[in-house]
Short mmCIF file of C-alpha atoms in Angstrom, two decimals:
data_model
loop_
_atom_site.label_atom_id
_atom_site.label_comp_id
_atom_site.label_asym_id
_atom_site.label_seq_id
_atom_site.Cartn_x
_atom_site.Cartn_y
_atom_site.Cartn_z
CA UNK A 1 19.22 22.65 -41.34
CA UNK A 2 19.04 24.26 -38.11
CA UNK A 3 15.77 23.82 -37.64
CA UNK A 4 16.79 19.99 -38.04
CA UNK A 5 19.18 20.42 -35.30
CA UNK A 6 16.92 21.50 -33.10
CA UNK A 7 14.39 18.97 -33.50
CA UNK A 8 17.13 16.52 -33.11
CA UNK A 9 18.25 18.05 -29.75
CA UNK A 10 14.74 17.90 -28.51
CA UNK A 11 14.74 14.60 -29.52
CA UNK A 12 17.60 13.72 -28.22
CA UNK A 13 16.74 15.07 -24.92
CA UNK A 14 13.25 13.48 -24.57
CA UNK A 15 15.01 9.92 -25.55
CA UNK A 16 17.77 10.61 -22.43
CA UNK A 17 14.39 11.61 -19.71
CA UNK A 18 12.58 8.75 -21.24
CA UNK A 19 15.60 6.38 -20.53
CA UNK A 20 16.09 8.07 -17.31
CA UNK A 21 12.83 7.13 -16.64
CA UNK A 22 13.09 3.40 -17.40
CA UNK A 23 15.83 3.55 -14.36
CA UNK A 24 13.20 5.24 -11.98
CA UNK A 25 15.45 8.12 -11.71
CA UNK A 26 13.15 10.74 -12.83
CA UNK A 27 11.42 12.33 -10.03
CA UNK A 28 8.95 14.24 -12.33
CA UNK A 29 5.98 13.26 -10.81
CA UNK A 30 5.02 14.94 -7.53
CA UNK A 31 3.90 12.44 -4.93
CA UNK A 32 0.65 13.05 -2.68
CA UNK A 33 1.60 15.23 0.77
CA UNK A 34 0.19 14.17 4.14
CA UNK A 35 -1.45 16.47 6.21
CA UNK A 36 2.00 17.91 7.70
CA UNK A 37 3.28 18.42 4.22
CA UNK A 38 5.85 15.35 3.97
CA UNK A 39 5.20 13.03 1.04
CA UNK A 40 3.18 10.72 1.70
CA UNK A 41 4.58 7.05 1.54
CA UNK A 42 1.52 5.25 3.01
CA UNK A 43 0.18 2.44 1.80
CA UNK A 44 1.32 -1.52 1.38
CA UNK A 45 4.29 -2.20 -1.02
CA UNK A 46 6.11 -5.32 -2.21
CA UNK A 47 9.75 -6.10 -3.08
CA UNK A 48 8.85 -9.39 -4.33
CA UNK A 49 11.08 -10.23 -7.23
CA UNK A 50 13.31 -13.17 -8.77
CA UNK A 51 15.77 -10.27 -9.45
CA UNK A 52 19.27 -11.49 -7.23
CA UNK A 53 20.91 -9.24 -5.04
CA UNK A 54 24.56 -10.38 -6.97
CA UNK A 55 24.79 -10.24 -10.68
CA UNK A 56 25.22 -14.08 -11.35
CA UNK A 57 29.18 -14.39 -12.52
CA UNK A 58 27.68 -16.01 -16.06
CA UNK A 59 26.24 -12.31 -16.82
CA UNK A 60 29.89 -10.03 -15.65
CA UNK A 61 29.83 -6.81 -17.34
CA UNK A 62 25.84 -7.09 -18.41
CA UNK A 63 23.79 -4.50 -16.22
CA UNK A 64 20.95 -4.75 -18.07
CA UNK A 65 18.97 -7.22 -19.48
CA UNK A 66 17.35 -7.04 -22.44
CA UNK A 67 13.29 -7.82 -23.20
CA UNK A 68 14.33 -11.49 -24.90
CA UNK A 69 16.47 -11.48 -22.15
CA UNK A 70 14.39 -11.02 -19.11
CA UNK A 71 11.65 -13.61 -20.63
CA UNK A 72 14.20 -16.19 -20.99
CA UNK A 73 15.67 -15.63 -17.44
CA UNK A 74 12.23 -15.36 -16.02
CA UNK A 75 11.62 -18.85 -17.42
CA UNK A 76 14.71 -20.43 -16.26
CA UNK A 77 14.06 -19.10 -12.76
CA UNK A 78 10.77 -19.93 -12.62
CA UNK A 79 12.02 -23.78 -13.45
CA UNK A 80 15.06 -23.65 -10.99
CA UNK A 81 12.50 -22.17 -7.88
CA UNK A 82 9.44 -24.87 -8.82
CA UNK A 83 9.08 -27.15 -5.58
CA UNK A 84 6.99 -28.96 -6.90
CA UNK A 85 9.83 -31.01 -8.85
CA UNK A 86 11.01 -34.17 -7.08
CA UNK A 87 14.24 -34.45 -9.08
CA UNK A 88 17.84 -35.03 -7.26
CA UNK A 89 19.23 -36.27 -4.28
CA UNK A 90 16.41 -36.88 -1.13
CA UNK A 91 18.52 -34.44 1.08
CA UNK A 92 17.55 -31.46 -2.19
CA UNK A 93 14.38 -33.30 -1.89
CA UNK A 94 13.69 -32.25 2.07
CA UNK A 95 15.26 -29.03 1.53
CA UNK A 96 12.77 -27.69 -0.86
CA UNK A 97 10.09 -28.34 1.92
CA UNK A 98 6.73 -28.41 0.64
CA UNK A 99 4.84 -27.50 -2.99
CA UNK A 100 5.26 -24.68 -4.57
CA UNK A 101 2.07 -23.22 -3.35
CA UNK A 102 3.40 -22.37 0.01
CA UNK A 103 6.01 -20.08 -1.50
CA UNK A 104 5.38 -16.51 -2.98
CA UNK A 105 8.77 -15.05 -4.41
CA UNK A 106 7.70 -13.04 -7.25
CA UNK A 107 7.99 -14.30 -10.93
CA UNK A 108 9.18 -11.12 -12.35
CA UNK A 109 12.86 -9.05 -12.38
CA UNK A 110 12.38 -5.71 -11.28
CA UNK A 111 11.44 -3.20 -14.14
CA UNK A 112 14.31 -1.55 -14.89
CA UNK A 113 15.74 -4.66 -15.83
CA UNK A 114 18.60 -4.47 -13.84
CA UNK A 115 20.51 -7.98 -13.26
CA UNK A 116 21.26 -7.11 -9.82
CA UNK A 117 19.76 -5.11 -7.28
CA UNK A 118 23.23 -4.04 -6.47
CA UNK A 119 23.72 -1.08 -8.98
CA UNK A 120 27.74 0.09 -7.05
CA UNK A 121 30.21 -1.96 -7.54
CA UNK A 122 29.61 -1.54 -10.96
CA UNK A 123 30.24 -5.11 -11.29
CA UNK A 124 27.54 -5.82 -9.17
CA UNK A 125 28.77 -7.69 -6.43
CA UNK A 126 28.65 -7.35 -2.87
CA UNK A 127 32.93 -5.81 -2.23
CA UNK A 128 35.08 -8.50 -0.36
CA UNK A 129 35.29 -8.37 3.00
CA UNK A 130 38.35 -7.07 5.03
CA UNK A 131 40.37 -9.87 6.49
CA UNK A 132 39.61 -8.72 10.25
CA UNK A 133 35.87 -9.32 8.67
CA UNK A 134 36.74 -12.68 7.16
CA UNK A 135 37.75 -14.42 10.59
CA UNK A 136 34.87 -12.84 12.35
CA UNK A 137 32.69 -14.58 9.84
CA UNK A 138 34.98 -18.31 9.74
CA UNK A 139 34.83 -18.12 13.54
CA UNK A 140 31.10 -17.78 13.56
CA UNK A 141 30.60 -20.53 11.30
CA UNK A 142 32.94 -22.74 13.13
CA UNK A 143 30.92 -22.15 16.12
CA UNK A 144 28.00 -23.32 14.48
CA UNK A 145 29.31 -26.33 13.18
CA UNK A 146 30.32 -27.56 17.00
CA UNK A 147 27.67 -26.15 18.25
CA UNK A 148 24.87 -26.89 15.41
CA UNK A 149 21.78 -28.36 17.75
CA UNK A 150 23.07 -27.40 21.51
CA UNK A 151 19.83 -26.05 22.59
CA UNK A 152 17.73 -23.21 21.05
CA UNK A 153 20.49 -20.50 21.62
CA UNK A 154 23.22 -22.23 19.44
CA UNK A 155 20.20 -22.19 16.33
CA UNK A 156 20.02 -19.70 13.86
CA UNK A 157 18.01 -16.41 14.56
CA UNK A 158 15.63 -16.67 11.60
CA UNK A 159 15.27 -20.33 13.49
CA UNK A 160 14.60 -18.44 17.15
CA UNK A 161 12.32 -15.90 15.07
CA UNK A 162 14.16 -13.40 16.44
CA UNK A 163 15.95 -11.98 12.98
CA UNK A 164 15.28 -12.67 9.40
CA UNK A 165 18.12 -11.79 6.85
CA UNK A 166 16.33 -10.13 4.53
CA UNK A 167 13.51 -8.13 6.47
CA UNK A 168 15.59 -5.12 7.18
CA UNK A 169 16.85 -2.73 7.62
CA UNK A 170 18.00 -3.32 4.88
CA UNK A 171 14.84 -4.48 3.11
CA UNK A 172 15.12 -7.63 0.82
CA UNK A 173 12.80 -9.61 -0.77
CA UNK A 174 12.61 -12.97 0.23
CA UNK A 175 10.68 -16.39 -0.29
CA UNK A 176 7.18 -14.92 0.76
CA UNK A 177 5.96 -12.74 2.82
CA UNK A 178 7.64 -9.70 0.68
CA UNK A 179 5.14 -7.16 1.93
CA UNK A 180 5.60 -3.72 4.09
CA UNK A 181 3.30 -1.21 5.52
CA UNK A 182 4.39 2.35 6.16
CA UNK A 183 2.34 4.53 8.10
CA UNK A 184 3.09 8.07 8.46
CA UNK A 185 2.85 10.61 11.50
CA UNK A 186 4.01 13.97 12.39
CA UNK A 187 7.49 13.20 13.24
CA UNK A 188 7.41 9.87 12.69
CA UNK A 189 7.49 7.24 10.18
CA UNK A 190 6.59 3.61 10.93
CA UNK A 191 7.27 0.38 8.63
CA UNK A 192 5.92 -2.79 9.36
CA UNK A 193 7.50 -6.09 7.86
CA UNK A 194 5.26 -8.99 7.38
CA UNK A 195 8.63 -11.41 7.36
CA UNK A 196 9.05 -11.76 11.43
CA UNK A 197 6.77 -8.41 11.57
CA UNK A 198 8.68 -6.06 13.19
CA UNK A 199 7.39 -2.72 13.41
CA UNK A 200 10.76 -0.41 12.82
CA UNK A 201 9.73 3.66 13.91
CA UNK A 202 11.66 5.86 12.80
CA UNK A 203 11.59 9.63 14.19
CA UNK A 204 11.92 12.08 11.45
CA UNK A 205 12.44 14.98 14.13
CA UNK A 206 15.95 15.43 14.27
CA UNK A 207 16.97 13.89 17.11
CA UNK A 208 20.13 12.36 17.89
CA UNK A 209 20.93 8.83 17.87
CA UNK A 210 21.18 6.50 20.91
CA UNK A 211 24.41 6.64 22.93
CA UNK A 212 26.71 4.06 21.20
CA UNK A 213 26.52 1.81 24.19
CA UNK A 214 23.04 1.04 23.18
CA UNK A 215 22.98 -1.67 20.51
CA UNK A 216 19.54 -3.47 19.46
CA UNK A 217 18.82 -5.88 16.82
CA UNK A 218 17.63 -3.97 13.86
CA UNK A 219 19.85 -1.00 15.10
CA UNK A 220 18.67 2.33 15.86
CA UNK A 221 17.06 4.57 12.97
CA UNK A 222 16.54 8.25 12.75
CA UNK A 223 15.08 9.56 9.22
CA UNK A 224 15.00 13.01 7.48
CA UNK A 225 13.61 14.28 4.54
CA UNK A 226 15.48 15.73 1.12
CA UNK A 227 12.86 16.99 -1.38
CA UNK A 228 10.51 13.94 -2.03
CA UNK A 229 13.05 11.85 -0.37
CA UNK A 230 12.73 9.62 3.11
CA UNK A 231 16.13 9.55 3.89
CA UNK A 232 16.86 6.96 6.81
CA UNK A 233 20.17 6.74 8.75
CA UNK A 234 20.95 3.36 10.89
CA UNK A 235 23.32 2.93 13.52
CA UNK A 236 23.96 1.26 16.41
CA UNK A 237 23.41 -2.67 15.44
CA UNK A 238 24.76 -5.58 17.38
CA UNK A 239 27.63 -7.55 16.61
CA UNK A 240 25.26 -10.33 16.08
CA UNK A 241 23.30 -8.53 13.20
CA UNK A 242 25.62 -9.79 10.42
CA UNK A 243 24.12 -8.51 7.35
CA UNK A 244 26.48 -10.15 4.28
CA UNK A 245 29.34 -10.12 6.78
CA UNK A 246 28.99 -6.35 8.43
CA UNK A 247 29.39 -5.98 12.36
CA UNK A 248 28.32 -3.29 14.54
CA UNK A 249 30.23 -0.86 12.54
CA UNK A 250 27.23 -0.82 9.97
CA UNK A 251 26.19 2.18 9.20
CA UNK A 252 22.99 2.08 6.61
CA UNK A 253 21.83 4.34 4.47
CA UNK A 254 18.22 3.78 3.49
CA UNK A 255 16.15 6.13 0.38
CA UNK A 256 12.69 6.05 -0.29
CA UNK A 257 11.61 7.77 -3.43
CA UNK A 258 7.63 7.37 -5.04
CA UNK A 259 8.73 7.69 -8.50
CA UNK A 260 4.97 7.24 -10.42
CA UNK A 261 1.97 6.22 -8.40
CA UNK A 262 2.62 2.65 -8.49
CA UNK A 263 6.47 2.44 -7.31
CA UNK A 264 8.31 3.35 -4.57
CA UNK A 265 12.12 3.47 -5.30
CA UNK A 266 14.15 1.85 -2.52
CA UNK A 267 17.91 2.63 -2.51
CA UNK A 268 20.30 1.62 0.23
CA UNK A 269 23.86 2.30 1.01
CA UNK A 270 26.07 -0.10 3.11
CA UNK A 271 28.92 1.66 4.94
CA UNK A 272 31.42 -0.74 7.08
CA UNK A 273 34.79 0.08 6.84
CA UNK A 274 35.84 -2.42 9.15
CA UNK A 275 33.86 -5.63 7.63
CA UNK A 276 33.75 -4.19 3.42
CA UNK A 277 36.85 -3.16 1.66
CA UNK A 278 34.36 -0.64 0.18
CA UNK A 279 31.06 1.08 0.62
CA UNK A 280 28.20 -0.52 -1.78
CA UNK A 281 24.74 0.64 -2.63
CA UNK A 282 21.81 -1.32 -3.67
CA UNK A 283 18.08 -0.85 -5.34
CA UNK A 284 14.64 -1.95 -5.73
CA UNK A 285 11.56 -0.64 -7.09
CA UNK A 286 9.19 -1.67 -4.67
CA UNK A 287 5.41 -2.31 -5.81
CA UNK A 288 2.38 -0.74 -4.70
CA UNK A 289 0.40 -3.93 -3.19
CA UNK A 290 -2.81 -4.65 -2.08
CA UNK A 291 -3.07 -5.39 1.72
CA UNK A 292 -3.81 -6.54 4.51
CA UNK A 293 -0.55 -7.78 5.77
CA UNK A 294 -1.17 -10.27 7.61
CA UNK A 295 0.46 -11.54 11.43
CA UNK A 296 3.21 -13.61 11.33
CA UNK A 297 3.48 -14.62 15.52
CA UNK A 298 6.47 -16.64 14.26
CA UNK A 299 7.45 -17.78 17.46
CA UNK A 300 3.93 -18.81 18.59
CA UNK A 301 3.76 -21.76 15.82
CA UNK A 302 7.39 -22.26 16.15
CA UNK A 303 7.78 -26.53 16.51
CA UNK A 304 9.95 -26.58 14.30
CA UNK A 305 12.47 -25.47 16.70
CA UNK A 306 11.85 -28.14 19.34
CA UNK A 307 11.71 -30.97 16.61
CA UNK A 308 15.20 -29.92 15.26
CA UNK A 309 16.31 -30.40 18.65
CA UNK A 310 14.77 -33.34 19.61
CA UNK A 311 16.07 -34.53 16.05
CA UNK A 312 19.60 -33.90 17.09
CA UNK A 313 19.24 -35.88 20.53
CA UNK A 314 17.90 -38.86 18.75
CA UNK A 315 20.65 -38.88 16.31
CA UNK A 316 23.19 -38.35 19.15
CA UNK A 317 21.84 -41.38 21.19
CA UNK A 318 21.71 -43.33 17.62
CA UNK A 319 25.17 -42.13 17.22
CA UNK A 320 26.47 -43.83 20.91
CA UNK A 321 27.14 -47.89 21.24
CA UNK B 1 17.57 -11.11 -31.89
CA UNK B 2 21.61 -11.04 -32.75
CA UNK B 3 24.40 -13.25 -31.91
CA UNK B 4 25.38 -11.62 -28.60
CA UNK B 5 22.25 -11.12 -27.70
CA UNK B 6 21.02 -15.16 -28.17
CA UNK B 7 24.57 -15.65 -27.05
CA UNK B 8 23.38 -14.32 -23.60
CA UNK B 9 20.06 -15.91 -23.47
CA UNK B 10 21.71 -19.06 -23.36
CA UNK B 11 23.86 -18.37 -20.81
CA UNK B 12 20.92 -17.34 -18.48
CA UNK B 13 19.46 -20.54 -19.65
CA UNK B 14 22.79 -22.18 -17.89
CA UNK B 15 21.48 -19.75 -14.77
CA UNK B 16 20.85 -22.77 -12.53
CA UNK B 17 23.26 -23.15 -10.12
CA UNK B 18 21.66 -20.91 -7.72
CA UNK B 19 21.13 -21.81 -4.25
CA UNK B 20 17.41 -22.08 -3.72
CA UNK B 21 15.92 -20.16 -1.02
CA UNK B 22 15.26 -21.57 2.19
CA UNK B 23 12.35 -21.54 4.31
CA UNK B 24 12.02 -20.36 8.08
CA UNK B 25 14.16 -23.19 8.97
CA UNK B 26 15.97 -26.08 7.73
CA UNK B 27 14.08 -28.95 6.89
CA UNK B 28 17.24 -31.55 6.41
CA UNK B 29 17.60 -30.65 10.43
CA UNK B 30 14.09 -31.47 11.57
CA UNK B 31 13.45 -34.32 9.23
CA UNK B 32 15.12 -37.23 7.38
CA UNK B 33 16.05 -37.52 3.83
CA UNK B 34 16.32 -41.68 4.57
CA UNK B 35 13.18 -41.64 6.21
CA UNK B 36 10.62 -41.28 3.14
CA UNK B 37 7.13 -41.94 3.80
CA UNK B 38 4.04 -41.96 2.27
CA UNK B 39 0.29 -41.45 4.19
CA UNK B 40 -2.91 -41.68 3.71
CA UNK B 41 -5.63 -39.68 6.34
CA UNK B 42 -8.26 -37.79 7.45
CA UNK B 43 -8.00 -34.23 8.07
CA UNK B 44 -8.73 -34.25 11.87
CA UNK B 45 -7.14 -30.83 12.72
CA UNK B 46 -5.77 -27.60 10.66
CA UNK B 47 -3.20 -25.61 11.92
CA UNK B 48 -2.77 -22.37 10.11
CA UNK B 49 -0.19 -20.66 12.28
CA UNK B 50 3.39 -19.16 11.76
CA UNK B 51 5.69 -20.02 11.12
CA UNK B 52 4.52 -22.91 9.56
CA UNK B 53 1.44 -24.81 9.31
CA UNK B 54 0.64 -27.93 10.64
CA UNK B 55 -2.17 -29.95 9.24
CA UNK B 56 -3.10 -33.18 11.82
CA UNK B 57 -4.04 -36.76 10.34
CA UNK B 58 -5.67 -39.72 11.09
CA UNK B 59 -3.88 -42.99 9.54
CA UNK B 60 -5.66 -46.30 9.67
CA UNK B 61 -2.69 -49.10 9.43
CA UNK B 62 -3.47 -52.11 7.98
CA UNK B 63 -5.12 -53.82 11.15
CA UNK B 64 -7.61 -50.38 11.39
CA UNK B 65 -5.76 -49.05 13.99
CA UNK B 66 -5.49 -45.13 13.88
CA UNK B 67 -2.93 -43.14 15.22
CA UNK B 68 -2.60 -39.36 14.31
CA UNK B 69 0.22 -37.66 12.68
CA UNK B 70 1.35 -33.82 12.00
CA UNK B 71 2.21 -32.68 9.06
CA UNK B 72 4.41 -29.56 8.31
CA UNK B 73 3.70 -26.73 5.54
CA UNK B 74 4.84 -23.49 5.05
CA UNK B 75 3.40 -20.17 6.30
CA UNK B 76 -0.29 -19.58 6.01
CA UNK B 77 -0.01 -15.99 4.72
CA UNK B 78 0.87 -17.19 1.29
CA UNK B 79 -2.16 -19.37 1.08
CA UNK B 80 -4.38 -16.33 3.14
CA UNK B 81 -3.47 -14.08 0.25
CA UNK B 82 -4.86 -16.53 -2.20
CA UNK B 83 -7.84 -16.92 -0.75
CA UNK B 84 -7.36 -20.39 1.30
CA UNK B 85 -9.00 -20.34 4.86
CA UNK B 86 -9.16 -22.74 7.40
CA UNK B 87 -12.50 -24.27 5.71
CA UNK B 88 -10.29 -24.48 2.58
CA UNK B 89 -9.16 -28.26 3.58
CA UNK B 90 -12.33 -29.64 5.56
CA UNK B 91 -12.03 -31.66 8.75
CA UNK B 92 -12.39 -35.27 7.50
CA UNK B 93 -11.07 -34.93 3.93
CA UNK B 94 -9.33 -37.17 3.18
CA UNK B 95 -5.70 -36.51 1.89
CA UNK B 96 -2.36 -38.98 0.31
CA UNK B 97 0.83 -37.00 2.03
CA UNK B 98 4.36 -37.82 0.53
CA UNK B 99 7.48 -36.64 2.69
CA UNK B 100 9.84 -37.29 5.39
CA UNK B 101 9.90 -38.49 8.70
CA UNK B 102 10.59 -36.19 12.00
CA UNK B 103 14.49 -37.23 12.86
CA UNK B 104 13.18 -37.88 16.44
CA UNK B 105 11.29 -40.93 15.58
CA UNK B 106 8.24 -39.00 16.18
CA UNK B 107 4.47 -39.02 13.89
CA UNK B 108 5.69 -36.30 12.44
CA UNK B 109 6.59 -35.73 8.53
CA UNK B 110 6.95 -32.64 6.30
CA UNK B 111 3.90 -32.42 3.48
CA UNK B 112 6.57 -32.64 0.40
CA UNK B 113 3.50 -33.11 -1.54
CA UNK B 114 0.02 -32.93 -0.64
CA UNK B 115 -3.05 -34.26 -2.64
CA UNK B 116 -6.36 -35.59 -2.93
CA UNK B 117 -6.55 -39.43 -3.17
CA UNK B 118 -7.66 -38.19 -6.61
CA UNK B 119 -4.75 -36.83 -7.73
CA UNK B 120 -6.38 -33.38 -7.78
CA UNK B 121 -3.65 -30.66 -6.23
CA UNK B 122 -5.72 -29.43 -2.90
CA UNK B 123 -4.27 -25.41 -2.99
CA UNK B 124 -3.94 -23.71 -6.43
CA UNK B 125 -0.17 -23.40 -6.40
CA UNK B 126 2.85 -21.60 -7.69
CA UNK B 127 4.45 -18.22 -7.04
CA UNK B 128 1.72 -15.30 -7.23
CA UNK B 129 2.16 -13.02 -10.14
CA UNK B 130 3.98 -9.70 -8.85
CA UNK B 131 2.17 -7.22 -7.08
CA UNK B 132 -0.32 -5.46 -7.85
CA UNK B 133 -2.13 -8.84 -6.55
#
């Protein structure tokens, strides 16, 4: 009988790692070290995925999905996202662009079968803001709506090339170009974003951040390492880099983990006390990919700009008797 | 697979009031939904920059004059990684274009769909399988 027990503990216990596991918590596997001895992180990864940043409201208190689950939700997704359809209104019609060969958003939800990427709240939701937060964000989009087609500074800064919502920090995958280089170098650790392709370095030496008067787009970000862990600390963002509602109170907290040789576990924690009524922490297992990445010189293409705002002047001299 | 859990596959089946990602900019502000158009050209010049592509036409109108029009796409990364170049769509093919006309009046249109007066689709489409590509 005891011998029973036993095998049942050990059973037991090999069940909970192998779950552990599924959630890319495990850190059994050593990574590869570079030359200096840090892990190495280098190589091309990809967040692509259809999984949402919000669980949807239709799936409260479901973290998980299940196999049957993630097929059918794949499927529906994969319906919903095909721009190739030409149902609805023409305005839907114009919005989804151009075929669905243009686009490159994954097909998959990530593989621990989360159904959100945010993993605290529980619930899975992005907190609600504060109400200081709330009229920062109501006066922005009032200003927008007066000032929609002014001239190029009144347009939106994934518009001007200048940000894109999702390329970080913090890292999101988006509607294509979901890929990121990291290249490593005593004291330093670079990532490159194909979305708008900024190169972020980040010095791993210890020094301090900028002085607080210094504020730049994508902030300022200073990394360390815990065990296998890149641990990366941003600061000093501008009061125009509103990520979900934050201000230039963000303070990010970025984690990247190689759990097996294929994944690299991406964790971040957002930290606003003046925009969130509450911290809130996110993941994705990023994918080893296969490079190159390739240039995107967004704002050397960029017509689209100069047609939305010789769009608007037409319509405004339509508009007049 | 038991009640709850078919329960919740048909709710995800419901999933489809999602907001559908954008691209680099908005289309509805550049072109117009009342302003459909179809074309017919010849490839006379292929664009394959960011943030979006641009793909130049030659359209005969009915008295066989030809005046050239631009035609928007979406960033050629996606179709880089899949293994279209700029020889992919050959100067003087010819190509049917259904979209929208540029707000400003302007020969301009977005490439809602592009295709070969044969009907045959002219880049293999559809979200790439996750990495590893």
């Amino acid at each position: 009988m005891k011998t029973m027990m036993r095998t049942f503990a050990i059973a037991l216990t090999i069940l909970t790692v192998a779950s552990l596991r599924v959630d890319g918590q495990s850190h059994a596997w050593t990574p590869p070290r570079t030359p200096d001895g840090q892990p190495d992180l280098q190589g091309t990864w990809t967040n692509a995925t259809i999984t949402p940043l919000e669980r949807p409201a239709e799936l409260a208190g479901k973290p998980f999905f299940t196999e049957a689950e993630a097929a059918e939700y794949e499927k529906t997704v994969a319906e919903r996202n095909n721009m190739d359809r030409r149902d609805g209104s023409p305005d839907a019609d114009v919005a989804r662009a151009y075929n669905d060969f243009w686009w490159d958003r994954g097909t998959k939800i990530v593989k621990t079968r989360r159904t959100s990427m945010i993993v605290d709240p529980p619930d899975g939701r992005i907190p609600p803001l504060t109400s200081e937060a709330q009229r920062k964000v109501a006066e922005r989009a009032e200003y927008r709506r007066v000032h929609a087609a002014d001239g190029p500074e009144t347009r939106p800064l994934a518009e001007r090339c200048v940000l894109w919502p999702t390329a970080g920090p913090p890292m999101l995958p988006s509607a294509y170009n979901n890929n990121y280089q990291i290249v490593q170098a005593p004291g330093y650790v670079m990532i490159l974003v194909e979305m708008i392709h900024d190169a972020r370095i980040i010095p791993t030496d210890g020094r301090p951040h900028l002085p607080s008067n210094v504020r730049q787009w994508l902030g300022d970000s200073r990394g360390r390492w815990e065990g296998n862990t890149l641990v990366v600390e941003t600061t000093n963002f501008t009061d125009k880099t509103n990520f979900r509602g934050s201000g230039d109170t963000l303070r990010l907290t970025e984690r990247f983990t190689r759990t097996d040789p294929g994944t690299l576990m991406y964790e971040f924690t957002v930290e606003d006390e003046a925009s969130f009524v509450r911290p809130w922490k996110a993941e994705i297992p990023m994918v080893k990919a296969e490079g190159p990445l390739f240039e995107y010189a967004c704002h050397e293409g960029n017509y689209g700009m100069e047609n939305v705002l010789a769009g608007a002047r037409a319509e405004e001299k339509r508009a007049k008797p | 697979m038991n009640r709850s859990s078919a329960a919740v596959v048909t709710v995800i089946a419901m999933l489809a009031t999602a907001v559908p990602i954008r691209a680099h900019h908005a289309f509805a502000a550049e072109f117009d939904a009342n302003s459909p158009i179809k074309l017919r050209g010849t490839v006379a010049k292929v664009e394959l920059i960011n943030p979006h592509s641009w793909i130049h036409i030659d359209v005969k109108d009915a008295d066989g004059k030809v005046s050239r029009w631009m035609i928007e796409g979406g960033t050629p990364n996606t179709l880089l990684r899949r293994g279209f170049t700029k020889n992919s769509l050959p100067i003087g093919s010819e190509i049917l274009v259904d979209g929208y006309r540029a707000k400003d009046g302007t020969n301009k249109a977005n490439g809602r769909d592009i295709i070969f007066p044969d009907g045959k689709k002219i880049f293999v489409g559809g979200s790439a399988p996750d990495a590893p590509r």
